[in-house]
Amino acid sequence: MRALAPIVAATLLACAGCRSADTAAPTAVRAEPAAASVDEVARALAAGSWRAVDANSNLVRRRMGTLPGAVLLSDPFEFTAAELPADPAQPLVFYCSNDACSASHEAAARAIALGHTHVEVMPDGIAGWVSAGKQTQRQL
């Protein structure tokens, strides 16, 4: 069993960045959304040019709040097209809890697969938004 440990460790390190969606169809090209900073998102929301999409759980929403006017997804991995704005050209910015969370990236990729054409992600999430002193909506 000890002889296998280095092999297992090397395999895990080699695949540390792998996701099942990336390896499921090697010939498919997966569109990656652009990253937007907290300040970029704040400016775009204030101008009314983007719509925020929250990929957090209800627990995180109650603890941290949400971006004002955000669409609240039922599930970041299995939401329906009806949960997003009807116009596929509406610019959307997805966020989750913080930069260690990947739910926003997964939800953004799903939105792209559903036909949305302007999709970005705010990697800093609601934690970065709150740390920057930006206004939130509180969820009950």
GROMACS .gro file of N, CA and C in nm:
model
  420
    1MET      N    1   0.082  -0.120   0.000
    1MET     CA    2   0.000   0.000   0.000
    1MET      C    3   0.086   0.126   0.000
    2ARG      N    4   0.200   0.124   0.075
    2ARG     CA    5   0.287   0.241   0.079
    2ARG      C    6   0.347   0.272  -0.057
    3ALA      N    7   0.371   0.170  -0.137
    3ALA     CA    8   0.429   0.192  -0.269
    3ALA      C    9   0.334   0.270  -0.359
    4LEU      N   10   0.205   0.261  -0.333
    4LEU     CA   11   0.107   0.332  -0.414
    4LEU      C   12   0.092   0.478  -0.373
    5ALA      N   13   0.131   0.513  -0.252
    5ALA     CA   14   0.111   0.649  -0.203
    5ALA      C   15   0.170   0.756  -0.295
    6PRO      N   16   0.297   0.743  -0.342
    6PRO     CA   17   0.349   0.847  -0.431
    6PRO      C   18   0.273   0.855  -0.564
    7ILE      N   19   0.227   0.743  -0.614
    7ILE     CA   20   0.152   0.742  -0.740
    7ILE      C   21   0.018   0.813  -0.721
    8VAL      N   22  -0.050   0.780  -0.611
    8VAL     CA   23  -0.179   0.843  -0.582
    8VAL      C   24  -0.160   0.993  -0.563
    9ALA      N   25  -0.057   1.033  -0.488
    9ALA     CA   26  -0.032   1.175  -0.464
    9ALA      C   27  -0.002   1.248  -0.595
   10ALA      N   28   0.080   1.187  -0.681
   10ALA     CA   29   0.112   1.250  -0.809
   10ALA      C   30  -0.013   1.264  -0.897
   11THR      N   31  -0.099   1.164  -0.893
   11THR     CA   32  -0.222   1.169  -0.972
   11THR      C   33  -0.312   1.280  -0.920
   12LEU      N   34  -0.325   1.293  -0.789
   12LEU     CA   35  -0.408   1.398  -0.732
   12LEU      C   36  -0.353   1.536  -0.765
   13LEU      N   37  -0.222   1.553  -0.759
   13LEU     CA   38  -0.162   1.682  -0.792
   13LEU      C   39  -0.183   1.715  -0.940
   14ALA      N   40  -0.168   1.616  -1.026
   14ALA     CA   41  -0.186   1.640  -1.169
   14ALA      C   42  -0.328   1.679  -1.202
   15CYS      N   43  -0.424   1.628  -1.125
   15CYS     CA   44  -0.564   1.655  -1.153
   15CYS      C   45  -0.625   1.759  -1.059
   16ALA      N   46  -0.543   1.827  -0.981
   16ALA     CA   47  -0.597   1.921  -0.883
   16ALA      C   48  -0.685   2.027  -0.946
   17GLY      N   49  -0.653   2.071  -1.066
   17GLY     CA   50  -0.733   2.173  -1.132
   17GLY      C   51  -0.840   2.117  -1.223
   18CYS      N   52  -0.850   1.984  -1.232
   18CYS     CA   53  -0.947   1.921  -1.322
   18CYS      C   54  -1.087   1.928  -1.264
   19ARG      N   55  -1.183   1.944  -1.352
   19ARG     CA   56  -1.323   1.934  -1.315
   19ARG      C   57  -1.386   1.835  -1.410
   20SER      N   58  -1.485   1.763  -1.363
   20SER     CA   59  -1.547   1.661  -1.447
   20SER      C   60  -1.602   1.720  -1.575
   21ALA      N   61  -1.653   1.842  -1.572
   21ALA     CA   62  -1.709   1.904  -1.693
   21ALA      C   63  -1.600   1.930  -1.796
   22ASP      N   64  -1.474   1.953  -1.749
   22ASP     CA   65  -1.365   1.980  -1.841
   22ASP      C   66  -1.322   1.853  -1.914
   23THR      N   67  -1.337   1.739  -1.850
   23THR     CA   68  -1.289   1.616  -1.909
   23THR      C   69  -1.400   1.533  -1.971
   24ALA      N   70  -1.524   1.572  -1.953
   24ALA     CA   71  -1.635   1.492  -2.004
   24ALA      C   72  -1.638   1.487  -2.156
   25ALA      N   73  -1.609   1.595  -2.221
   25ALA     CA   74  -1.612   1.599  -2.367
   25ALA      C   75  -1.486   1.670  -2.416
   26PRO      N   76  -1.376   1.595  -2.441
   26PRO     CA   77  -1.250   1.657  -2.475
   26PRO      C   78  -1.255   1.744  -2.601
   27THR      N   79  -1.348   1.719  -2.692
   27THR     CA   80  -1.354   1.798  -2.814
   27THR      C   81  -1.437   1.924  -2.797
   28ALA      N   82  -1.514   1.934  -2.689
   28ALA     CA   83  -1.599   2.051  -2.668
   28ALA      C   84  -1.517   2.166  -2.613
   29VAL      N   85  -1.547   2.286  -2.657
   29VAL     CA   86  -1.481   2.406  -2.605
   29VAL      C   87  -1.572   2.466  -2.500
   30ARG      N   88  -1.520   2.485  -2.381
   30ARG     CA   89  -1.598   2.541  -2.272
   30ARG      C   90  -1.566   2.690  -2.261
   31ALA      N   91  -1.667   2.772  -2.278
   31ALA     CA   92  -1.648   2.917  -2.267
   31ALA      C   93  -1.628   2.953  -2.121
   32GLU      N   94  -1.524   3.030  -2.094
   32GLU     CA   95  -1.496   3.075  -1.959
   32GLU      C   96  -1.536   3.222  -1.947
   33PRO      N   97  -1.616   3.254  -1.848
   33PRO     CA   98  -1.656   3.394  -1.832
   33PRO      C   99  -1.539   3.480  -1.786
   34ALA      N  100  -1.543   3.605  -1.821
   34ALA     CA  101  -1.442   3.701  -1.777
   34ALA      C  102  -1.461   3.730  -1.629
   35ALA      N  103  -1.353   3.771  -1.564
   35ALA     CA  104  -1.359   3.808  -1.423
   35ALA      C  105  -1.377   3.959  -1.411
   36ALA      N  106  -1.461   4.000  -1.319
   36ALA     CA  107  -1.486   4.142  -1.293
   36ALA      C  108  -1.455   4.173  -1.147
   37SER      N  109  -1.394   4.287  -1.123
   37SER     CA  110  -1.363   4.328  -0.986
   37SER      C  111  -1.488   4.381  -0.917
   38VAL      N  112  -1.480   4.392  -0.786
   38VAL     CA  113  -1.591   4.447  -0.708
   38VAL      C  114  -1.624   4.588  -0.756
   39ASP      N  115  -1.523   4.669  -0.779
   39ASP     CA  116  -1.548   4.807  -0.824
   39ASP      C  117  -1.611   4.812  -0.963
   40GLU      N  118  -1.567   4.725  -1.053
   40GLU     CA  119  -1.629   4.719  -1.187
   40GLU      C  120  -1.776   4.683  -1.177
   41VAL      N  121  -1.805   4.584  -1.094
   41VAL     CA  122  -1.943   4.540  -1.076
   41VAL      C  123  -2.027   4.653  -1.015
   42ALA      N  124  -1.974   4.718  -0.913
   42ALA     CA  125  -2.047   4.828  -0.849
   42ALA      C  126  -2.081   4.938  -0.950
   43ARG      N  127  -1.985   4.974  -1.034
   43ARG     CA  128  -2.010   5.077  -1.135
   43ARG      C  129  -2.116   5.032  -1.236
   44ALA      N  130  -2.105   4.908  -1.282
   44ALA     CA  131  -2.200   4.856  -1.382
   44ALA      C  132  -2.341   4.843  -1.324
   45LEU      N  133  -2.351   4.801  -1.199
   45LEU     CA  134  -2.483   4.790  -1.136
   45LEU      C  135  -2.544   4.929  -1.115
   46ALA      N  136  -2.461   5.024  -1.073
   46ALA     CA  137  -2.510   5.161  -1.052
   46ALA      C  138  -2.559   5.223  -1.183
   47ALA      N  139  -2.494   5.187  -1.293
   47ALA     CA  140  -2.533   5.239  -1.424
   47ALA      C  141  -2.651   5.162  -1.482
   48GLY      N  142  -2.687   5.051  -1.419
   48GLY     CA  143  -2.797   4.969  -1.468
   48GLY      C  144  -2.763   4.887  -1.590
   49SER      N  145  -2.633   4.869  -1.617
   49SER     CA  146  -2.594   4.797  -1.737
   49SER      C  147  -2.576   4.646  -1.715
   50TRP      N  148  -2.559   4.602  -1.592
   50TRP     CA  149  -2.543   4.459  -1.561
   50TRP      C  150  -2.651   4.416  -1.464
   51ARG      N  151  -2.676   4.287  -1.460
   51ARG     CA  152  -2.766   4.228  -1.360
   51ARG      C  153  -2.684   4.126  -1.280
   52ALA      N  154  -2.686   4.139  -1.148
   52ALA     CA  155  -2.614   4.047  -1.061
   52ALA      C  156  -2.693   3.918  -1.045
   53VAL      N  157  -2.621   3.806  -1.037
   53VAL     CA  158  -2.683   3.675  -1.017
   53VAL      C  159  -2.611   3.607  -0.902
   54ASP      N  160  -2.687   3.577  -0.796
   54ASP     CA  161  -2.634   3.520  -0.673
   54ASP      C  162  -2.639   3.368  -0.679
   55ALA      N  163  -2.522   3.304  -0.667
   55ALA     CA  164  -2.512   3.158  -0.669
   55ALA      C  165  -2.487   3.101  -0.529
   56ASN      N  166  -2.519   3.178  -0.426
   56ASN     CA  167  -2.497   3.134  -0.287
   56ASN      C  168  -2.614   3.053  -0.234
   57SER      N  169  -2.588   2.987  -0.124
   57SER     CA  170  -2.695   2.916  -0.053
   57SER      C  171  -2.776   3.017   0.027
   58ASN      N  172  -2.893   2.975   0.070
   58ASN     CA  173  -2.976   3.064   0.153
   58ASN      C  174  -2.907   3.099   0.284
   59LEU      N  175  -2.828   3.007   0.338
   59LEU     CA  176  -2.754   3.033   0.462
   59LEU      C  177  -2.656   3.149   0.443
   60VAL      N  178  -2.579   3.146   0.335
   60VAL     CA  179  -2.485   3.255   0.307
   60VAL      C  180  -2.561   3.385   0.283
   61ARG      N  181  -2.671   3.377   0.213
   61ARG     CA  182  -2.752   3.497   0.186
   61ARG      C  183  -2.802   3.560   0.317
   62ARG      N  184  -2.845   3.477   0.412
   62ARG     CA  185  -2.892   3.530   0.540
   62ARG      C  186  -2.778   3.592   0.619
   63ARG      N  187  -2.661   3.530   0.614
   63ARG     CA  188  -2.547   3.579   0.692
   63ARG      C  189  -2.482   3.703   0.632
   64MET      N  190  -2.466   3.704   0.498
   64MET     CA  191  -2.389   3.809   0.434
   64MET      C  192  -2.474   3.909   0.356
   65GLY      N  193  -2.595   3.870   0.319
   65GLY     CA  194  -2.677   3.954   0.233
   65GLY      C  195  -2.653   3.920   0.087
   66THR      N  196  -2.709   4.002   0.000
   66THR     CA  197  -2.693   3.983  -0.145
   66THR      C  198  -2.663   4.119  -0.208
   67LEU      N  199  -2.616   4.117  -0.331
   67LEU     CA  200  -2.603   4.241  -0.404
   67LEU      C  201  -2.743   4.294  -0.431
   68PRO      N  202  -2.763   4.424  -0.424
   68PRO     CA  203  -2.896   4.481  -0.446
   68PRO      C  204  -2.953   4.440  -0.583
   69GLY      N  205  -3.077   4.390  -0.580
   69GLY     CA  206  -3.146   4.352  -0.703
   69GLY      C  207  -3.100   4.224  -0.768
   70ALA      N  208  -3.018   4.147  -0.699
   70ALA     CA  209  -2.964   4.025  -0.758
   70ALA      C  210  -3.072   3.920  -0.784
   71VAL      N  211  -3.053   3.845  -0.891
   71VAL     CA  212  -3.133   3.726  -0.917
   71VAL      C  213  -3.081   3.619  -0.821
   72LEU      N  214  -3.169   3.553  -0.749
   72LEU     CA  215  -3.128   3.450  -0.653
   72LEU      C  216  -3.154   3.313  -0.715
   73LEU      N  217  -3.047   3.243  -0.750
   73LEU     CA  218  -3.063   3.112  -0.811
   73LEU      C  219  -3.109   3.009  -0.708
   74SER      N  220  -3.191   2.917  -0.752
   74SER     CA  221  -3.236   2.809  -0.664
   74SER      C  222  -3.123   2.711  -0.636
   75ASP      N  223  -3.037   2.690  -0.735
   75ASP     CA  224  -2.925   2.596  -0.723
   75ASP      C  225  -2.824   2.637  -0.829
   76PRO      N  226  -2.698   2.661  -0.792
   76PRO     CA  227  -2.602   2.710  -0.892
   76PRO      C  228  -2.567   2.609  -1.001
   77PHE      N  229  -2.596   2.482  -0.978
   77PHE     CA  230  -2.559   2.378  -1.072
   77PHE      C  231  -2.676   2.328  -1.157
   78GLU      N  232  -2.799   2.349  -1.109
   78GLU     CA  233  -2.915   2.293  -1.178
   78GLU      C  234  -3.030   2.391  -1.193
   79PHE      N  235  -3.005   2.520  -1.193
   79PHE     CA  236  -3.113   2.617  -1.210
   79PHE      C  237  -3.170   2.607  -1.352
   80THR      N  238  -3.290   2.658  -1.367
   80THR     CA  239  -3.355   2.654  -1.499
   80THR      C  240  -3.332   2.786  -1.572
   81ALA      N  241  -3.349   2.784  -1.701
   81ALA     CA  242  -3.335   2.905  -1.782
   81ALA      C  243  -3.434   3.012  -1.738
   82ALA      N  244  -3.549   2.971  -1.688
   82ALA     CA  245  -3.653   3.065  -1.645
   82ALA      C  246  -3.609   3.150  -1.525
   83GLU      N  247  -3.506   3.108  -1.453
   83GLU     CA  248  -3.458   3.183  -1.338
   83GLU      C  249  -3.373   3.304  -1.379
   84LEU      N  250  -3.324   3.304  -1.502
   84LEU     CA  251  -3.240   3.413  -1.551
   84LEU      C  252  -3.325   3.513  -1.630
   85PRO      N  253  -3.274   3.634  -1.649
   85PRO     CA  254  -3.347   3.729  -1.732
   85PRO      C  255  -3.376   3.668  -1.870
   86ALA      N  256  -3.491   3.701  -1.925
   86ALA     CA  257  -3.534   3.641  -2.052
   86ALA      C  258  -3.446   3.682  -2.169
   87ASP      N  259  -3.389   3.802  -2.164
   87ASP     CA  260  -3.305   3.850  -2.273
   87ASP      C  261  -3.165   3.789  -2.262
   88PRO      N  262  -3.126   3.701  -2.355
   88PRO     CA  263  -2.994   3.638  -2.346
   88PRO      C  264  -2.878   3.734  -2.368
   89ALA      N  265  -2.906   3.855  -2.415
   89ALA     CA  266  -2.801   3.955  -2.433
   89ALA      C  267  -2.783   4.043  -2.310
   90GLN      N  268  -2.871   4.030  -2.210
   90GLN     CA  269  -2.860   4.107  -2.085
   90GLN      C  270  -2.727   4.071  -2.018
   91PRO      N  271  -2.639   4.168  -1.995
   91PRO     CA  272  -2.513   4.137  -1.926
   91PRO      C  273  -2.539   4.089  -1.783
   92LEU      N  274  -2.479   3.976  -1.750
   92LEU     CA  275  -2.495   3.914  -1.618
   92LEU      C  276  -2.360   3.902  -1.550
   93VAL      N  277  -2.358   3.923  -1.418
   93VAL     CA  278  -2.238   3.899  -1.341
   93VAL      C  279  -2.276   3.806  -1.225
   94PHE      N  280  -2.210   3.692  -1.220
   94PHE     CA  281  -2.237   3.590  -1.120
   94PHE      C  282  -2.139   3.603  -1.005
   95TYR      N  283  -2.186   3.573  -0.885
   95TYR     CA  284  -2.099   3.574  -0.768
   95TYR      C  285  -2.146   3.467  -0.670
   96CYS      N  286  -2.053   3.422  -0.586
   96CYS     CA  287  -2.089   3.332  -0.477
   96CYS      C  288  -2.027   3.388  -0.349
   97SER      N  289  -1.975   3.304  -0.261
   97SER     CA  290  -1.935   3.356  -0.130
   97SER      C  291  -1.801   3.428  -0.130
   98ASN      N  292  -1.698   3.370  -0.192
   98ASN     CA  293  -1.564   3.431  -0.189
   98ASN      C  294  -1.478   3.371  -0.300
   99ASP      N  295  -1.351   3.410  -0.303
   99ASP     CA  296  -1.264   3.364  -0.412
   99ASP      C  297  -1.227   3.216  -0.404
  100ALA      N  298  -1.261   3.148  -0.296
  100ALA     CA  299  -1.236   3.004  -0.286
  100ALA      C  300  -1.357   2.922  -0.333
  101CYS      N  301  -1.466   2.989  -0.362
  101CYS     CA  302  -1.590   2.924  -0.404
  101CYS      C  303  -1.597   2.918  -0.556
  102SER      N  304  -1.642   2.807  -0.611
  102SER     CA  305  -1.653   2.795  -0.757
  102SER      C  306  -1.797   2.791  -0.807
  103ALA      N  307  -1.894   2.807  -0.718
  103ALA     CA  308  -2.035   2.799  -0.760
  103ALA      C  309  -2.069   2.906  -0.863
  104SER      N  310  -2.011   3.026  -0.851
  104SER     CA  311  -2.040   3.132  -0.948
  104SER      C  312  -1.986   3.095  -1.086
  105HIS      N  313  -1.870   3.034  -1.091
  105HIS     CA  314  -1.812   2.993  -1.219
  105HIS      C  315  -1.898   2.883  -1.284
  106GLU      N  316  -1.943   2.790  -1.203
  106GLU     CA  317  -2.028   2.682  -1.255
  106GLU      C  318  -2.161   2.737  -1.306
  107ALA      N  319  -2.220   2.828  -1.229
  107ALA     CA  320  -2.348   2.887  -1.269
  107ALA      C  321  -2.330   2.972  -1.396
  108ALA      N  322  -2.220   3.045  -1.405
  108ALA     CA  323  -2.194   3.126  -1.524
  108ALA      C  324  -2.176   3.038  -1.647
  109ALA      N  325  -2.105   2.928  -1.631
  109ALA     CA  326  -2.088   2.834  -1.743
  109ALA      C  327  -2.223   2.777  -1.787
  110ARG      N  328  -2.310   2.751  -1.691
  110ARG     CA  329  -2.444   2.701  -1.725
  110ARG      C  330  -2.524   2.808  -1.800
  111ALA      N  331  -2.512   2.933  -1.758
  111ALA     CA  332  -2.582   3.042  -1.826
  111ALA      C  333  -2.534   3.054  -1.971
  112ILE      N  334  -2.405   3.040  -1.992
  112ILE     CA  335  -2.350   3.043  -2.128
  112ILE      C  336  -2.407   2.927  -2.209
  113ALA      N  337  -2.411   2.808  -2.148
  113ALA     CA  338  -2.468   2.691  -2.217
  113ALA      C  339  -2.616   2.711  -2.249
  114LEU      N  340  -2.685   2.791  -2.168
  114LEU     CA  341  -2.827   2.820  -2.191
  114LEU      C  342  -2.847   2.932  -2.293
  115GLY      N  343  -2.738   2.988  -2.346
  115GLY     CA  344  -2.748   3.086  -2.452
  115GLY      C  345  -2.721   3.230  -2.415
  116HIS      N  346  -2.686   3.258  -2.291
  116HIS     CA  347  -2.655   3.396  -2.252
  116HIS      C  348  -2.519   3.434  -2.308
  117THR      N  349  -2.510   3.554  -2.362
  117THR     CA  350  -2.392   3.592  -2.439
  117THR      C  351  -2.295   3.687  -2.368
  118HIS      N  352  -2.339   3.755  -2.263
  118HIS     CA  353  -2.251   3.846  -2.190
  118HIS      C  354  -2.254   3.803  -2.043
  119VAL      N  355  -2.159   3.717  -2.007
  119VAL     CA  356  -2.156   3.658  -1.873
  119VAL      C  357  -2.019   3.682  -1.812
  120GLU      N  358  -2.019   3.737  -1.692
  120GLU     CA  359  -1.895   3.758  -1.618
  120GLU      C  360  -1.911   3.702  -1.477
  121VAL      N  361  -1.799   3.692  -1.407
  121VAL     CA  362  -1.797   3.641  -1.270
  121VAL      C  363  -1.722   3.741  -1.184
  122MET      N  364  -1.772   3.763  -1.063
  122MET     CA  365  -1.701   3.844  -0.964
  122MET      C  366  -1.639   3.746  -0.865
  123PRO      N  367  -1.511   3.710  -0.885
  123PRO     CA  368  -1.448   3.607  -0.803
  123PRO      C  369  -1.445   3.637  -0.653
  124ASP      N  370  -1.438   3.765  -0.615
  124ASP     CA  371  -1.430   3.800  -0.473
  124ASP      C  372  -1.559   3.770  -0.397
  125GLY      N  373  -1.668   3.751  -0.470
  125GLY     CA  374  -1.795   3.712  -0.410
  125GLY      C  375  -1.852   3.815  -0.314
  126ILE      N  376  -1.952   3.771  -0.240
  126ILE     CA  377  -2.019   3.860  -0.146
  126ILE      C  378  -1.924   3.903  -0.034
  127ALA      N  379  -1.829   3.816   0.003
  127ALA     CA  380  -1.732   3.854   0.107
  127ALA      C  381  -1.647   3.972   0.061
  128GLY      N  382  -1.603   3.970  -0.064
  128GLY     CA  383  -1.525   4.082  -0.117
  128GLY      C  384  -1.608   4.208  -0.129
  129TRP      N  385  -1.734   4.190  -0.165
  129TRP     CA  386  -1.828   4.303  -0.177
  129TRP      C  387  -1.846   4.371  -0.041
  130VAL      N  388  -1.869   4.290   0.061
  130VAL     CA  389  -1.889   4.343   0.198
  130VAL      C  390  -1.759   4.406   0.248
  131SER      N  391  -1.645   4.339   0.225
  131SER     CA  392  -1.516   4.394   0.269
  131SER      C  393  -1.485   4.529   0.206
  132ALA      N  394  -1.535   4.549   0.085
  132ALA     CA  395  -1.513   4.677   0.014
  132ALA      C  396  -1.613   4.784   0.061
  133GLY      N  397  -1.702   4.749   0.155
  133GLY     CA  398  -1.795   4.846   0.209
  133GLY      C  399  -1.913   4.876   0.120
  134LYS      N  400  -1.943   4.785   0.027
  134LYS     CA  401  -2.055   4.806  -0.066
  134LYS      C  402  -2.187   4.768   0.001
  135GLN      N  403  -2.293   4.829  -0.046
  135GLN     CA  404  -2.426   4.805   0.010
  135GLN      C  405  -2.477   4.665  -0.026
  136THR      N  406  -2.546   4.604   0.069
  136THR     CA  407  -2.609   4.474   0.045
  136THR      C  408  -2.758   4.481   0.078
  137GLN      N  409  -2.829   4.383   0.027
  137GLN     CA  410  -2.968   4.362   0.068
  137GLN      C  411  -2.965   4.248   0.168
  138ARG      N  412  -3.042   4.259   0.271
  138ARG     CA  413  -3.047   4.152   0.370
  138ARG      C  414  -3.160   4.057   0.337
  139GLN      N  415  -3.133   3.928   0.354
  139GLN     CA  416  -3.233   3.823   0.331
  139GLN      C  417  -3.283   3.775   0.466
  140LEU      N  418  -3.411   3.755   0.476
  140LEU     CA  419  -3.470   3.708   0.602
  140LEU      C  420  -3.476   3.557   0.606
   0.00000   0.00000   0.00000
